[in-house]
Amino acid sequence: MKKIIAALILLCASCALVFSQDEYEVMYVTASDGLRVRSEPSLSAKKIDTLSFGEYVLVAKKGELVTIDGITAPWVKVAFGDESEESYHDKNGWVFGGYLSKNEQNLGNAGEFIKSYLKRSKKRFFYSPYFPSERGTVYLRNEGDWEKVRSQKDVSYTCCLGNLCQGDNSGSLPKRGEAITIRDCMYYMPPLAASLVSVIGIIPAGTEIQIVHHGEYGIKDGTLFPIYSFEYKEEKTGYIIEGDVRGIDIISKSDASSVSDGNGGKYTLYSQRALKGITFAEYGFSKSKVDEALDGYLTYEIAGLRGGWKVIESLLYDAQGKCYKINHDTSGWLSLQHPLNMKNPVLFLQEYLFSGGQGGGAITHVLYTVELKDGHANLRKAFSYEYLSTDGGPDGFGYHYFTRDGAVVYIYQVECGNVTENIQLIYMQQNNPYSFTSKGSKRGEPQGKSQGFTLKQYANTVCHLKMRRRPSLSAEKMGILDAGTLVKIMEIGDKATIDGVTSNWVLIHPVHTGLFKIDGGVAAGAWVFGGYLE
């Protein structure tokens, strides 16, 4: 099996471009829609390729002057890179010199550039001498040394993304981090030698990458973010790609949430959280101070305890890859739920909030329905609940599960040894499936019920439920299934009566995660007593 490290790929890729700059002039494409390369210096000649805006070329020869689009310039023979399945090869052709410049081109907004670039080219890389910036972005390379991509004047930040490889500045071996790209984004592969060009590549949204370490910083829309060195294995070629990527384009895997859409696809939420306590007023342009803060675990612990996070961007992708931006101001953690056991299932956004200290505090869950309509993700609050969980004080727990017609919230609270709350709150789905209304409450914990099942039926667990290797109370216990977990009935076993409830044992598979966490590992399926499924 062939594995090629990116450094070696780049070396091979650039072999044909290792020209002495005394012999070959370096120029950049200025045509916003791309520049056609032809076999001969003529508009009627065969088109052999298209160069992208900002792409790096080497001028080998200049031809006769012509006037095209009102611009008078010579035809120019250029050498440029190309991609094949196994390697990179040099190519030569003629372009109109009126759309070449000796000056590097600012690519402008990275998102707009990528969208435009992928419409014109099947390649996911191009040659360029610099890492693309966006308006207002500055990069901190060394202490006190800021590269002026734009003027530093009036550039500041109000929050900072956390370090996804926290601990890499401790002097020990680098601590790797797992990340995922939240949009089609650019990476920068620096040159290996003075004679080699740099490469700008594009990583598709949803790609898992390994973060090796971070060093520099950038600013975008008031957010300070690390720039990381990374690596990942490209699925198509099997190559290991290495380079630099902006922190604003990636998140920790733990901040991504996916649920089944019920039709073989999935919805995915990427939620990007920033630390509110790291601001320009406090840290200025001091790389050492920011490094120290982002490398310390207390920074994150205190932020978690005191609401020191803020969600700066939430992107929701549907099964077709269409992206919806969710506008929701919160300091909590966001995840998706899609209760397919409901008669009229809709997508939910769950918000988890904590307020308190190291001894515990108040935990709040807020559920919003998500309606994807006319290119927008519209949120509507469905229900919420709160409970206290403290050391030596009030203690309790709460959860919710979905029914065919709505949802049930269960809250249990104890204080000074006395049960102060043991209640179920009932919410019903309205004619508008994105609207829920309170329908009262009842005392006590959720109970099982006598019922039967059909194959491939979806169900929600109404309480924490024991999973077993065989359909029997005497069978080995595999683990505990959390209340509110969505499962699918894959096999129906014998009937049994347990705690006065008659139902079948059923073999269940998880719907959204693909695997159950069990004692000592994971499993794709487990047996449970069906009386405690809804």
PDB file of N, CA, C and O in Angstrom, residues 35 64 128-129 152-153 155 190 206 230-231 340 353 386 424 436 451 482 530:
ATOM      1  N   LEU A  35      -8.217  32.100 -16.115  1.00  0.00           N
ATOM      2  CA  LEU A  35      -7.513  32.433 -17.358  1.00  0.00           C
ATOM      3  C   LEU A  35      -7.304  31.160 -18.171  1.00  0.00           C
ATOM      4  O   LEU A  35      -6.673  30.206 -17.712  1.00  0.00           O
ATOM      5  N   GLU A  64       3.662  37.750 -29.576  1.00  0.00           N
ATOM      6  CA  GLU A  64       3.291  39.025 -30.172  1.00  0.00           C
ATOM      7  C   GLU A  64       2.232  39.749 -29.357  1.00  0.00           C
ATOM      8  O   GLU A  64       1.467  39.145 -28.609  1.00  0.00           O
ATOM      9  N   SER A 128       0.551  28.862  -5.162  1.00  0.00           N
ATOM     10  CA  SER A 128       0.467  30.247  -4.716  1.00  0.00           C
ATOM     11  C   SER A 128       1.564  30.469  -3.688  1.00  0.00           C
ATOM     12  O   SER A 128       1.947  29.544  -2.969  1.00  0.00           O
ATOM     13  N   PRO A 129       2.086  31.671  -3.590  1.00  0.00           N
ATOM     14  CA  PRO A 129       3.224  31.903  -2.682  1.00  0.00           C
ATOM     15  C   PRO A 129       2.832  32.306  -1.269  1.00  0.00           C
ATOM     16  O   PRO A 129       3.687  32.621  -0.469  1.00  0.00           O
ATOM     17  N   GLN A 152      -2.983  47.328  10.618  1.00  0.00           N
ATOM     18  CA  GLN A 152      -3.293  46.938  11.992  1.00  0.00           C
ATOM     19  C   GLN A 152      -4.198  47.956  12.671  1.00  0.00           C
ATOM     20  O   GLN A 152      -4.796  47.675  13.704  1.00  0.00           O
ATOM     21  N   LYS A 153      -4.302  49.122  12.118  1.00  0.00           N
ATOM     22  CA  LYS A 153      -5.071  50.181  12.753  1.00  0.00           C
ATOM     23  C   LYS A 153      -6.510  49.728  12.973  1.00  0.00           C
ATOM     24  O   LYS A 153      -7.169  49.216  12.062  1.00  0.00           O
ATOM     25  N   VAL A 155      -7.634  47.220  14.345  1.00  0.00           N
ATOM     26  CA  VAL A 155      -7.861  45.774  14.370  1.00  0.00           C
ATOM     27  C   VAL A 155      -7.783  45.295  15.820  1.00  0.00           C
ATOM     28  O   VAL A 155      -6.801  45.557  16.516  1.00  0.00           O
ATOM     29  N   PRO A 190       3.649  25.097   2.852  1.00  0.00           N
ATOM     30  CA  PRO A 190       4.794  25.970   2.574  1.00  0.00           C
ATOM     31  C   PRO A 190       5.835  25.279   1.704  1.00  0.00           C
ATOM     32  O   PRO A 190       5.891  24.048   1.639  1.00  0.00           O
ATOM     33  N   GLY A 206     -16.547  18.884   6.685  1.00  0.00           N
ATOM     34  CA  GLY A 206     -16.800  17.598   7.321  1.00  0.00           C
ATOM     35  C   GLY A 206     -15.628  16.646   7.317  1.00  0.00           C
ATOM     36  O   GLY A 206     -15.762  15.494   7.729  1.00  0.00           O
ATOM     37  N   PHE A 230      -1.378  20.747  10.505  1.00  0.00           N
ATOM     38  CA  PHE A 230      -2.303  19.625  10.535  1.00  0.00           C
ATOM     39  C   PHE A 230      -1.839  18.554   9.550  1.00  0.00           C
ATOM     40  O   PHE A 230      -0.941  18.747   8.732  1.00  0.00           O
ATOM     41  N   GLU A 231      -2.517  17.404   9.622  1.00  0.00           N
ATOM     42  CA  GLU A 231      -2.348  16.366   8.618  1.00  0.00           C
ATOM     43  C   GLU A 231      -3.648  15.567   8.513  1.00  0.00           C
ATOM     44  O   GLU A 231      -4.411  15.469   9.475  1.00  0.00           O
ATOM     45  N   LEU A 340     -37.341  10.203  15.540  1.00  0.00           N
ATOM     46  CA  LEU A 340     -38.074   9.539  14.467  1.00  0.00           C
ATOM     47  C   LEU A 340     -39.204   8.656  14.973  1.00  0.00           C
ATOM     48  O   LEU A 340     -39.998   8.148  14.171  1.00  0.00           O
ATOM     49  N   LEU A 353     -26.904  24.300  29.336  1.00  0.00           N
ATOM     50  CA  LEU A 353     -26.311  25.424  30.054  1.00  0.00           C
ATOM     51  C   LEU A 353     -25.989  25.012  31.484  1.00  0.00           C
ATOM     52  O   LEU A 353     -26.763  24.293  32.121  1.00  0.00           O
ATOM     53  N   GLU A 386     -34.973  22.527  34.250  1.00  0.00           N
ATOM     54  CA  GLU A 386     -33.777  22.828  35.031  1.00  0.00           C
ATOM     55  C   GLU A 386     -33.781  22.000  36.313  1.00  0.00           C
ATOM     56  O   GLU A 386     -34.843  21.698  36.870  1.00  0.00           O
ATOM     57  N   GLN A 424     -43.325  14.443  36.252  1.00  0.00           N
ATOM     58  CA  GLN A 424     -43.248  14.382  34.794  1.00  0.00           C
ATOM     59  C   GLN A 424     -44.022  15.562  34.210  1.00  0.00           C
ATOM     60  O   GLN A 424     -45.169  15.798  34.585  1.00  0.00           O
ATOM     61  N   PHE A 436     -45.046  23.338  20.282  1.00  0.00           N
ATOM     62  CA  PHE A 436     -45.379  22.435  21.382  1.00  0.00           C
ATOM     63  C   PHE A 436     -46.067  23.224  22.500  1.00  0.00           C
ATOM     64  O   PHE A 436     -45.733  24.383  22.758  1.00  0.00           O
ATOM     65  N   GLN A 451     -47.104  -3.669  25.793  1.00  0.00           N
ATOM     66  CA  GLN A 451     -47.221  -3.282  24.387  1.00  0.00           C
ATOM     67  C   GLN A 451     -46.472  -4.278  23.508  1.00  0.00           C
ATOM     68  O   GLN A 451     -45.667  -5.087  23.977  1.00  0.00           O
ATOM     69  N   ASP A 482     -28.872   5.276  28.084  1.00  0.00           N
ATOM     70  CA  ASP A 482     -29.392   6.523  28.639  1.00  0.00           C
ATOM     71  C   ASP A 482     -30.861   6.719  28.289  1.00  0.00           C
ATOM     72  O   ASP A 482     -31.313   6.346  27.197  1.00  0.00           O
ATOM     73  N   GLY A 530     -38.872  -4.509  26.179  1.00  0.00           N
ATOM     74  CA  GLY A 530     -39.590  -3.487  25.431  1.00  0.00           C
ATOM     75  C   GLY A 530     -40.625  -2.695  26.206  1.00  0.00           C
ATOM     76  O   GLY A 530     -41.130  -1.691  25.699  1.00  0.00           O
TER      77      GLY A 530
END
